[in-house]
Coordinates of N, CA, C and O and ligand atoms in Angstrom, one line a residue:
X1 N -102.0 -84.3 -95.0 CA -101.1 -84.3 -96.2 C -101.8 -83.6 -97.4 O -103.0 -83.9 -97.6
X2 N -101.1 -82.8 -98.1 CA -101.8 -82.0 -99.1 C -101.9 -82.9 -100.4 O -101.2 -83.9 -100.6
X3 N -102.7 -82.4 -101.3 CA -103.0 -83.1 -102.5 C -101.8 -83.4 -103.4 O -101.7 -84.4 -104.0
X4 N -101.0 -82.3 -103.4 CA -99.8 -82.4 -104.2 C -98.9 -83.6 -103.8 O -98.4 -84.4 -104.6
X5 N -98.8 -83.7 -102.5 CA -98.0 -84.8 -101.9 C -98.6 -86.2 -102.2 O -97.9 -87.1 -102.6
X6 N -99.9 -86.2 -102.0 CA -100.6 -87.5 -102.2 C -100.4 -87.9 -103.6 O -100.2 -89.1 -103.9
X7 N -100.5 -87.0 -104.6 CA -100.3 -87.3 -106.0 C -98.9 -87.9 -106.2 O -98.8 -88.8 -107.0
X8 N -98.0 -87.3 -105.6 CA -96.6 -87.8 -105.7 C -96.5 -89.2 -105.3 O -95.9 -90.0 -105.9
X9 N -97.1 -89.5 -104.1 CA -97.0 -90.9 -103.6 C -97.8 -91.8 -104.5 O -97.4 -93.0 -104.7
X10 N -98.9 -91.3 -105.0 CA -99.7 -92.2 -105.9 C -98.9 -92.6 -107.1 O -98.9 -93.7 -107.5
X11 N -98.2 -91.6 -107.7 CA -97.4 -91.8 -108.9 C -96.3 -92.8 -108.6 O -96.0 -93.7 -109.4
X12 N -95.7 -92.7 -107.4 CA -94.6 -93.6 -107.0 C -95.2 -95.0 -106.9 O -94.5 -95.9 -107.4
X13 N -96.3 -95.1 -106.2 CA -96.9 -96.4 -106.0 C -97.3 -97.1 -107.4 O -97.0 -98.3 -107.6
X14 N -97.8 -96.3 -108.3 CA -98.2 -96.8 -109.6 C -97.0 -97.3 -110.4 O -97.0 -98.3 -111.1
X15 N -95.9 -96.6 -110.2 CA -94.6 -96.9 -110.9 C -94.1 -98.2 -110.3 O -93.7 -99.1 -111.1
X16 N -94.1 -98.4 -109.0 CA -93.7 -99.6 -108.4 C -94.6 -100.8 -108.9 O -94.1 -101.9 -109.2
X17 N -95.9 -100.5 -108.9 CA -96.8 -101.5 -109.3 C -96.5 -102.0 -110.7 O -96.5 -103.2 -111.0
X18 N -96.3 -101.1 -111.6 CA -95.9 -101.4 -113.0 C -94.6 -102.3 -113.0 O -94.6 -103.3 -113.7
X19 N -93.6 -101.9 -112.2 CA -92.4 -102.7 -112.2 C -92.6 -104.1 -111.7 O -92.1 -105.1 -112.2
X20 N -93.4 -104.2 -110.6 CA -93.7 -105.5 -110.0 C -94.5 -106.4 -111.0 O -94.2 -107.6 -111.2
X21 N -95.4 -105.8 -111.7 CA -96.2 -106.5 -112.6 C -95.3 -107.0 -113.7 O -95.4 -108.2 -114.1
X22 N -94.4 -106.2 -114.2 CA -93.4 -106.6 -115.2 C -92.6 -107.7 -114.7 O -92.3 -108.7 -115.5
X23 N -92.2 -107.6 -113.5 CA -91.3 -108.7 -112.8 C -92.0 -110.0 -112.8 O -91.5 -111.0 -113.1
X24 N -93.3 -110.0 -112.4 CA -94.1 -111.2 -112.3 C -94.2 -111.9 -113.6 O -94.0 -113.1 -113.8
X25 N -94.4 -111.1 -114.6 CA -94.5 -111.6 -116.0 C -93.2 -112.2 -116.4 O -93.1 -113.3 -117.0
X26 N -92.1 -111.4 -116.1 CA -90.8 -111.9 -116.5 C -90.5 -113.3 -115.8 O -90.0 -114.2 -116.4
X27 N -90.8 -113.4 -114.5 CA -90.6 -114.6 -113.8 C -91.4 -115.7 -114.4 O -90.9 -116.9 -114.5
X28 N -92.6 -115.5 -114.8 CA -93.4 -116.5 -115.4 C -92.8 -116.9 -116.7 O -92.7 -118.1 -117.0
X29 N -92.3 -116.0 -117.5 CA -91.7 -116.3 -118.8 C -90.4 -117.1 -118.6 O -90.1 -118.0 -119.3
X30 N -89.7 -116.6 -117.6 CA -88.4 -117.3 -117.3 C -88.6 -118.7 -116.9 O -87.9 -119.6 -117.4
X31 N -89.6 -119.0 -116.0 CA -89.7 -120.4 -115.6 C -90.2 -121.2 -116.8 O -89.9 -122.4 -116.9
X32 N -90.9 -120.5 -117.7 CA -91.4 -121.3 -118.9 C -90.2 -121.6 -119.8 O -90.0 -122.7 -120.2
X33 N -89.3 -120.6 -120.1 CA -88.2 -120.8 -121.0 C -87.2 -121.7 -120.3 O -86.4 -122.5 -121.0
X34 N -87.1 -121.7 -119.0 CA -86.2 -122.5 -118.2 C -86.5 -124.0 -118.5 O -85.7 -124.8 -118.8
X35 N -87.8 -124.3 -118.4 CA -88.3 -125.6 -118.7 C -87.9 -126.1 -120.1 O -87.5 -127.2 -120.3
X36 N -88.1 -125.2 -121.0 CA -87.8 -125.5 -122.4 C -86.3 -125.8 -122.6 O -85.9 -126.7 -123.2
X37 N -85.5 -124.9 -121.9 CA -84.0 -125.1 -122.1 C -83.5 -126.3 -121.4 O -82.7 -127.0 -121.9
X38 N -84.1 -126.6 -120.2 CA -83.7 -127.8 -119.5 C -84.1 -129.0 -120.3 O -83.3 -130.0 -120.4
X39 N -85.2 -129.0 -121.0 CA -85.6 -130.1 -121.9 C -84.6 -130.2 -123.0 O -84.3 -131.4 -123.4
X40 N -84.0 -129.1 -123.5 CA -83.1 -129.2 -124.5 C -81.7 -129.5 -124.0 O -80.7 -129.6 -124.8
X41 N -81.5 -129.6 -122.7 CA -80.2 -129.9 -122.1 C -79.3 -128.7 -122.0 O -78.1 -128.9 -121.8
X42 N -79.8 -127.5 -122.1 CA -78.9 -126.3 -122.1 C -78.9 -125.8 -120.7 O -79.6 -124.8 -120.4
X43 N -78.1 -126.3 -119.9 CA -78.1 -125.9 -118.5 C -77.1 -124.7 -118.2 O -77.3 -124.0 -117.3
X44 N -76.1 -124.6 -119.0 CA -75.1 -123.6 -118.8 C -75.6 -122.2 -118.9 O -75.4 -121.3 -118.1
X45 N -76.4 -122.0 -120.0 CA -76.9 -120.6 -120.2 C -78.0 -120.3 -119.1 O -78.1 -119.1 -118.7
X46 N -78.6 -121.3 -118.6 CA -79.6 -121.1 -117.5 C -78.9 -120.5 -116.2 O -79.3 -119.6 -115.6
X47 N -77.8 -121.1 -115.9 CA -77.0 -120.7 -114.7 C -76.6 -119.3 -114.9 O -76.7 -118.5 -113.9
X48 N -76.1 -118.9 -116.0 CA -75.6 -117.6 -116.3 C -76.8 -116.6 -116.1 O -76.6 -115.5 -115.5
X49 N -77.9 -117.0 -116.6 CA -79.1 -116.1 -116.5 C -79.5 -115.9 -115.1 O -79.9 -114.8 -114.7
X50 N -79.4 -116.9 -114.3 CA -79.8 -116.7 -112.9 C -78.9 -115.7 -112.2 O -79.3 -114.9 -111.4
X51 N -77.6 -115.7 -112.5 CA -76.7 -114.7 -112.0 C -77.1 -113.3 -112.4 O -77.0 -112.4 -111.6
X52 N -77.5 -113.2 -113.6 CA -78.0 -111.9 -114.1 C -79.2 -111.4 -113.3 O -79.2 -110.2 -112.9
X53 N -80.1 -112.3 -113.0 CA -81.3 -111.9 -112.3 C -81.0 -111.5 -110.9 O -81.6 -110.6 -110.4
X54 N -80.0 -112.2 -110.3 CA -79.7 -111.9 -108.9 C -79.1 -110.5 -108.8 O -79.5 -109.7 -107.9
X55 N -78.2 -110.1 -109.7 CA -77.6 -108.8 -109.6 C -78.7 -107.7 -110.0 O -78.7 -106.6 -109.4
X56 N -79.6 -108.0 -110.8 CA -80.7 -107.1 -111.1 C -81.5 -106.7 -109.9 O -81.8 -105.6 -109.7
X57 N -81.8 -107.7 -109.1 CA -82.7 -107.4 -108.0 C -82.0 -106.5 -106.9 O -82.7 -105.9 -106.1
X58 N -80.7 -106.5 -106.9 CA -80.0 -105.6 -106.0 C -79.9 -104.2 -106.5 O -79.6 -103.3 -105.7
X59 N -80.2 -104.0 -107.7 CA -80.1 -102.6 -108.3 C -81.4 -101.9 -108.3 O -81.6 -100.9 -109.0
X60 N -82.4 -102.4 -107.5 CA -83.7 -101.7 -107.5 C -83.5 -100.3 -106.9 O -82.7 -100.1 -106.0
X61 N -84.3 -99.4 -107.4 CA -84.3 -98.0 -106.9 C -85.4 -97.8 -105.9 O -85.7 -96.7 -105.5
X62 N -86.1 -98.8 -105.4 CA -87.0 -98.7 -104.4 C -86.8 -99.7 -103.3 O -86.1 -100.7 -103.6
X63 N -87.3 -99.5 -102.1 CA -87.0 -100.5 -101.1 C -87.9 -101.7 -101.2 O -89.1 -101.6 -101.0
X64 N -87.3 -102.8 -101.4 CA -88.1 -104.0 -101.5 C -88.1 -104.6 -100.1 O -87.5 -105.6 -99.8
X65 N -88.9 -103.9 -99.3 CA -88.9 -104.2 -97.9 C -90.3 -104.6 -97.4 O -91.2 -104.4 -98.1
X66 N -90.3 -105.2 -96.2 CA -91.6 -105.5 -95.6 C -92.3 -106.7 -96.2 O -93.3 -107.1 -95.7
X67 N -91.9 -107.1 -97.3 CA -92.6 -108.2 -98.0 C -91.7 -109.4 -98.3 O -90.5 -109.2 -98.5
X68 N -92.3 -110.5 -98.4 CA -91.5 -111.7 -98.7 C -91.6 -112.1 -100.1 O -90.8 -112.9 -100.6
X69 N -92.6 -111.6 -100.8 CA -92.7 -112.0 -102.3 C -93.5 -110.9 -103.0 O -94.0 -110.0 -102.4
X70 N -93.5 -111.0 -104.3 CA -94.1 -110.0 -105.2 C -95.6 -109.9 -105.1 O -96.2 -108.8 -105.2
X71 N -96.2 -111.0 -104.9 CA -97.7 -111.0 -104.7 C -98.1 -110.2 -103.5 O -99.0 -109.4 -103.5
X72 N -97.3 -110.4 -102.4 CA -97.6 -109.6 -101.2 C -97.3 -108.1 -101.4 O -98.1 -107.3 -100.9
X73 N -96.3 -107.8 -102.2 CA -96.0 -106.4 -102.5 C -97.1 -105.8 -103.3 O -97.6 -104.7 -103.0
X74 N -97.7 -106.6 -104.3 CA -98.8 -106.1 -105.1 C -100.0 -105.8 -104.2 O -100.6 -104.8 -104.3
X75 N -100.2 -106.6 -103.2 CA -101.3 -106.4 -102.3 C -101.1 -105.2 -101.5 O -102.0 -104.3 -101.3
X76 N -99.9 -105.0 -100.9 CA -99.6 -103.8 -100.1 C -99.7 -102.5 -101.0 O -100.2 -101.5 -100.4
X77 N -99.3 -102.6 -102.2 CA -99.4 -101.4 -103.1 C -100.9 -101.1 -103.3 O -101.3 -99.9 -103.2
X78 N -101.7 -102.1 -103.6 CA -103.1 -101.7 -103.9 C -103.8 -101.2 -102.6 O -104.7 -100.4 -102.7
X79 N -103.4 -101.8 -101.5 CA -104.0 -101.3 -100.2 C -103.6 -99.8 -100.0 O -104.4 -99.0 -99.6
X80 N -102.4 -99.5 -100.3 CA -101.9 -98.1 -100.1 C -102.6 -97.2 -101.1 O -103.0 -96.0 -100.7
X81 N -102.8 -97.6 -102.3 CA -103.6 -96.8 -103.3 C -105.0 -96.6 -102.8 O -105.6 -95.5 -103.0
X82 N -105.6 -97.6 -102.3 CA -106.9 -97.5 -101.7 C -106.9 -96.4 -100.6 O -107.9 -95.6 -100.5
X83 N -105.9 -96.5 -99.8 CA -105.8 -95.5 -98.7 C -105.7 -94.1 -99.2 O -106.2 -93.1 -98.6
X84 N -105.0 -93.9 -100.3 CA -104.9 -92.6 -100.9 C -106.3 -92.1 -101.3 O -106.7 -91.0 -101.0
X85 N -107.1 -93.0 -102.0 CA -108.4 -92.6 -102.4 C -109.3 -92.3 -101.3 O -110.2 -91.5 -101.4
X86 N -109.1 -93.0 -100.2 CA -110.0 -92.8 -99.0 C -109.5 -91.8 -98.1 O -110.0 -91.6 -97.0
X87 N -108.4 -91.1 -98.5 CA -107.8 -90.0 -97.7 C -107.3 -90.5 -96.3 O -107.4 -89.8 -95.3
X88 N -106.8 -91.7 -96.3 CA -106.3 -92.3 -95.0 C -104.8 -92.5 -95.2 O -104.1 -93.0 -94.3
X89 N -104.2 -92.1 -96.3 CA -102.8 -92.4 -96.6 C -101.9 -91.6 -95.6 O -102.2 -90.5 -95.3
X90 N -100.9 -92.3 -95.2 CA -99.9 -91.6 -94.3 C -100.1 -91.8 -92.9 O -99.4 -91.3 -92.0
X91 N -101.3 -92.4 -92.5 CA -101.6 -92.6 -91.1 C -101.4 -94.1 -90.8 O -101.7 -95.0 -91.6
X92 N -100.8 -94.3 -89.6 CA -100.6 -95.7 -89.2 C -101.9 -96.4 -89.0 O -102.8 -95.9 -88.4
X93 N -102.0 -97.6 -89.5 CA -103.2 -98.4 -89.4 C -103.5 -98.9 -88.0 O -104.6 -99.2 -87.7
X94 N -102.4 -98.9 -87.2 CA -102.6 -99.4 -85.9 C -102.8 -98.3 -84.9 O -103.9 -98.3 -84.2
X95 N -101.9 -97.4 -84.8 CA -102.1 -96.3 -83.7 C -102.6 -95.0 -84.3 O -103.0 -94.2 -83.5
X96 N -102.8 -94.9 -85.6 CA -103.4 -93.7 -86.1 C -102.5 -92.5 -86.2 O -102.9 -91.4 -86.7
X97 N -101.2 -92.6 -85.8 CA -100.3 -91.5 -85.9 C -99.8 -91.4 -87.3 O -99.8 -92.3 -88.1
X98 N -99.2 -90.2 -87.6 CA -98.7 -90.0 -88.9 C -97.4 -90.9 -89.1 O -96.6 -91.0 -88.2
X99 N -97.3 -91.4 -90.3 CA -96.1 -92.1 -90.6 C -95.1 -91.1 -91.2 O -95.5 -90.2 -91.9
X100 N -93.9 -91.2 -90.7 CA -92.9 -90.2 -91.1 C -92.7 -90.1 -92.6 O -92.8 -91.2 -93.3
X101 N -92.4 -89.0 -93.2 CA -92.2 -88.8 -94.6 C -91.0 -89.6 -95.1 O -91.0 -90.1 -96.2
X102 N -90.0 -89.6 -94.3 CA -88.8 -90.4 -94.7 C -89.1 -91.8 -94.9 O -88.7 -92.4 -95.9
X103 N -90.0 -92.4 -94.1 CA -90.4 -93.7 -94.2 C -91.3 -93.9 -95.5 O -91.1 -94.9 -96.2
X104 N -92.2 -93.0 -95.7 CA -93.1 -93.1 -96.9 C -92.3 -92.9 -98.1 O -92.6 -93.5 -99.2
X105 N -91.2 -92.1 -98.1 CA -90.4 -91.9 -99.3 C -89.7 -93.2 -99.7 O -89.5 -93.5 -100.9
X106 N -89.2 -93.9 -98.7 CA -88.5 -95.2 -99.1 C -89.5 -96.3 -99.2 O -89.3 -97.2 -100.0
X107 N -90.6 -96.3 -98.4 CA -91.5 -97.4 -98.5 C -92.9 -96.8 -98.6 O -93.7 -96.7 -97.6
X108 N -93.3 -96.3 -99.8 CA -94.6 -95.6 -99.9 C -95.8 -96.5 -99.6 O -96.9 -96.0 -99.4
X109 N -95.6 -97.8 -99.6 CA -96.7 -98.7 -99.3 C -96.8 -99.1 -97.8 O -97.6 -100.0 -97.5
X110 N -96.0 -98.5 -97.0 CA -96.0 -98.8 -95.6 C -97.3 -98.5 -95.0 O -97.8 -97.4 -95.1
X111 N -97.9 -99.4 -94.2 CA -99.2 -99.1 -93.6 C -99.1 -98.9 -92.1 O -100.0 -98.4 -91.4
X112 N -97.9 -99.1 -91.6 CA -97.7 -98.9 -90.1 C -96.5 -98.0 -89.9 O -95.6 -97.9 -90.7
X113 N -96.5 -97.3 -88.8 CA -95.4 -96.4 -88.4 C -94.3 -97.4 -87.9 O -94.5 -98.5 -87.7
X114 N -93.1 -96.8 -87.7 CA -91.9 -97.6 -87.4 C -92.2 -98.4 -86.1 O -91.9 -99.6 -86.1
X115 N -92.7 -97.8 -85.1 CA -92.8 -98.5 -83.8 C -93.8 -99.6 -83.9 O -93.6 -100.7 -83.3
X116 N -95.0 -99.4 -84.6 CA -95.9 -100.4 -84.7 C -95.4 -101.6 -85.6 O -95.7 -102.7 -85.4
X117 N -94.6 -101.2 -86.6 CA -94.0 -102.2 -87.5 C -93.1 -103.1 -86.6 O -93.1 -104.3 -86.8
X118 N -92.3 -102.4 -85.8 CA -91.4 -103.2 -84.9 C -92.1 -104.1 -84.0 O -91.7 -105.3 -83.8
X119 N -93.2 -103.6 -83.4 CA -94.0 -104.4 -82.5 C -94.6 -105.7 -83.3 O -94.5 -106.8 -82.8
X120 N -95.0 -105.4 -84.5 CA -95.6 -106.5 -85.3 C -94.5 -107.6 -85.6 O -94.7 -108.8 -85.6
X121 N -93.3 -107.1 -86.0 CA -92.3 -108.0 -86.3 C -91.9 -108.8 -85.1 O -91.6 -110.0 -85.2
X122 N -91.9 -108.2 -83.9 CA -91.6 -109.0 -82.7 C -92.7 -110.1 -82.5 O -92.4 -111.2 -82.2
X123 N -93.9 -109.7 -82.7 CA -95.0 -110.6 -82.6 C -94.9 -111.8 -83.6 O -95.1 -113.0 -83.2
X124 N -94.4 -111.5 -84.8 CA -94.3 -112.5 -85.8 C -93.0 -113.3 -85.6 O -92.8 -114.3 -86.4
X125 N -92.2 -112.8 -84.7 CA -91.0 -113.6 -84.4 C -89.8 -113.3 -85.4 O -88.9 -114.1 -85.5
X126 N -90.0 -112.2 -86.2 CA -88.9 -111.8 -87.1 C -87.8 -111.1 -86.3 O -88.1 -110.3 -85.4
X127 N -86.6 -111.2 -86.7 CA -85.4 -110.5 -86.2 C -85.2 -110.8 -84.6 O -86.1 -110.5 -83.9
Ligands
LIG1 ZN1 -98.3 -96.9 -85.3

Protein backbone atom coordinates (compact mmCIF):
# COMPACT_ATOMS: atom_id res chain seq x y z
CA UNK A 1 0.00 0.00 0.00
CA UNK A 2 1.46 3.40 -0.88
CA UNK A 3 2.04 6.24 1.55
CA UNK A 4 -0.74 8.36 0.15
CA UNK A 5 -3.25 5.63 0.83
CA UNK A 6 -1.93 4.92 4.29
CA UNK A 7 -2.26 8.59 5.09
CA UNK A 8 -5.86 8.52 3.96
CA UNK A 9 -6.67 5.59 6.23
CA UNK A 10 -4.78 7.16 9.09
CA UNK A 11 -6.84 10.34 8.79
CA UNK A 12 -10.00 8.31 8.64
CA UNK A 13 -9.06 6.37 11.76
CA UNK A 14 -8.16 9.54 13.63
CA UNK A 15 -11.50 11.04 12.68
CA UNK A 16 -13.39 8.01 13.97
CA UNK A 17 -11.28 8.06 17.11
CA UNK A 18 -12.27 11.67 17.71
CA UNK A 19 -15.93 10.87 17.22
CA UNK A 20 -15.82 7.92 19.55
CA UNK A 21 -13.99 9.90 22.18
CA UNK A 22 -16.66 12.57 21.92
CA UNK A 23 -19.31 9.90 22.20
CA UNK A 24 -17.82 8.40 25.32
CA UNK A 25 -17.68 11.84 26.91
CA UNK A 26 -21.26 12.50 25.85
CA UNK A 27 -22.41 9.21 27.35
CA UNK A 28 -20.67 10.01 30.59
CA UNK A 29 -22.27 13.43 30.72
CA UNK A 30 -25.65 11.97 29.85
CA UNK A 31 -25.57 9.41 32.57
CA UNK A 32 -24.57 12.18 34.96
CA UNK A 33 -27.39 14.54 33.93
CA UNK A 34 -29.80 11.59 33.83
CA UNK A 35 -29.13 10.95 37.48
CA UNK A 36 -29.71 14.60 38.22
CA UNK A 37 -32.95 14.72 36.28
CA UNK A 38 -34.24 11.55 37.83
CA UNK A 39 -33.47 12.99 41.21
CA UNK A 40 -35.58 16.00 40.23
CA UNK A 41 -38.36 13.69 39.03
CA UNK A 42 -38.11 14.82 35.42
CA UNK A 43 -38.60 11.52 33.62
CA UNK A 44 -40.43 12.71 30.50
CA UNK A 45 -37.56 14.73 29.06
CA UNK A 46 -35.23 11.84 29.73
CA UNK A 47 -37.34 9.48 27.60
CA UNK A 48 -37.41 12.01 24.78
CA UNK A 49 -33.66 12.36 24.93
CA UNK A 50 -33.09 8.62 24.69
CA UNK A 51 -35.12 8.57 21.48
CA UNK A 52 -32.88 11.30 20.09
CA UNK A 53 -29.79 9.33 20.91
CA UNK A 54 -31.13 6.20 19.25
CA UNK A 55 -31.78 7.94 15.95
CA UNK A 56 -28.35 9.58 16.18
CA UNK A 57 -26.54 6.31 16.27
CA UNK A 58 -28.22 5.12 13.10
CA UNK A 59 -27.01 8.14 11.19
CA UNK A 60 -23.35 7.37 11.53
CA UNK A 61 -21.28 7.76 8.42
CA UNK A 62 -18.93 4.95 9.31
CA UNK A 63 -19.55 1.29 9.90
CA UNK A 64 -20.01 0.65 13.58
CA UNK A 65 -19.19 -2.95 12.97
CA UNK A 66 -17.16 -5.76 14.54
CA UNK A 67 -17.39 -4.25 17.99
CA UNK A 68 -19.82 -4.50 20.83
CA UNK A 69 -18.97 -1.25 22.55
CA UNK A 70 -17.04 1.97 22.20
CA UNK A 71 -14.12 0.95 24.38
CA UNK A 72 -13.56 -2.02 22.11
CA UNK A 73 -13.76 0.27 19.10
CA UNK A 74 -11.15 2.59 20.63
CA UNK A 75 -8.89 -0.41 21.11
CA UNK A 76 -9.32 -1.55 17.51
CA UNK A 77 -8.62 1.93 16.21
CA UNK A 78 -5.40 2.32 18.19
CA UNK A 79 -4.28 -1.13 17.07
CA UNK A 80 -4.92 -0.14 13.45
CA UNK A 81 -2.99 3.11 13.91
CA UNK A 82 -0.11 1.12 15.36
CA UNK A 83 -0.21 -1.15 12.30
CA UNK A 84 0.04 1.89 10.04
CA UNK A 85 3.16 3.07 11.88
CA UNK A 86 4.66 -0.41 11.74
CA UNK A 87 3.85 -0.73 8.06
CA UNK A 88 1.61 -3.74 8.63
CA UNK A 89 -1.65 -2.05 7.84
CA UNK A 90 -3.97 -3.71 5.34
CA UNK A 91 -2.69 -7.22 5.94
CA UNK A 92 -4.74 -9.85 7.65
CA UNK A 93 -3.44 -10.58 11.14
CA UNK A 94 -4.30 -14.22 10.74
CA UNK A 95 -3.43 -15.37 7.23
CA UNK A 96 -1.26 -12.42 6.15
CA UNK A 97 -3.19 -11.83 2.94
CA UNK A 98 -4.21 -8.38 1.86
CA UNK A 99 -7.48 -7.09 3.21
CA UNK A 100 -9.64 -5.80 0.39
CA UNK A 101 -9.85 -2.03 -0.06
CA UNK A 102 -13.62 -2.13 -0.04
CA UNK A 103 -13.45 -3.65 3.42
CA UNK A 104 -10.88 -1.16 4.66
CA UNK A 105 -12.92 1.71 3.30
CA UNK A 106 -15.95 0.76 5.31
CA UNK A 107 -14.07 -0.66 8.32
CA UNK A 108 -10.60 0.94 8.37
CA UNK A 109 -9.85 -0.69 11.73
CA UNK A 110 -10.45 -4.22 10.45
CA UNK A 111 -7.55 -6.49 11.37
CA UNK A 112 -8.75 -9.60 9.61
CA UNK A 113 -9.74 -10.39 6.04
CA UNK A 114 -13.34 -11.37 5.40
CA UNK A 115 -12.77 -15.12 5.48
CA UNK A 116 -10.71 -15.05 8.69
CA UNK A 117 -13.30 -12.78 10.24
CA UNK A 118 -16.01 -15.26 9.36
CA UNK A 119 -13.97 -18.11 10.79
CA UNK A 120 -13.50 -16.19 14.01
CA UNK A 121 -17.17 -15.36 14.26
CA UNK A 122 -18.02 -19.02 13.87
CA UNK A 123 -15.56 -19.88 16.59
CA UNK A 124 -17.09 -17.28 18.88
CA UNK A 125 -20.52 -18.61 18.07
CA UNK A 126 -21.82 -15.40 16.51
CA UNK A 127 -24.43 -15.65 13.75
ZN1 LIG B 1 -7.16 -13.71 6.68
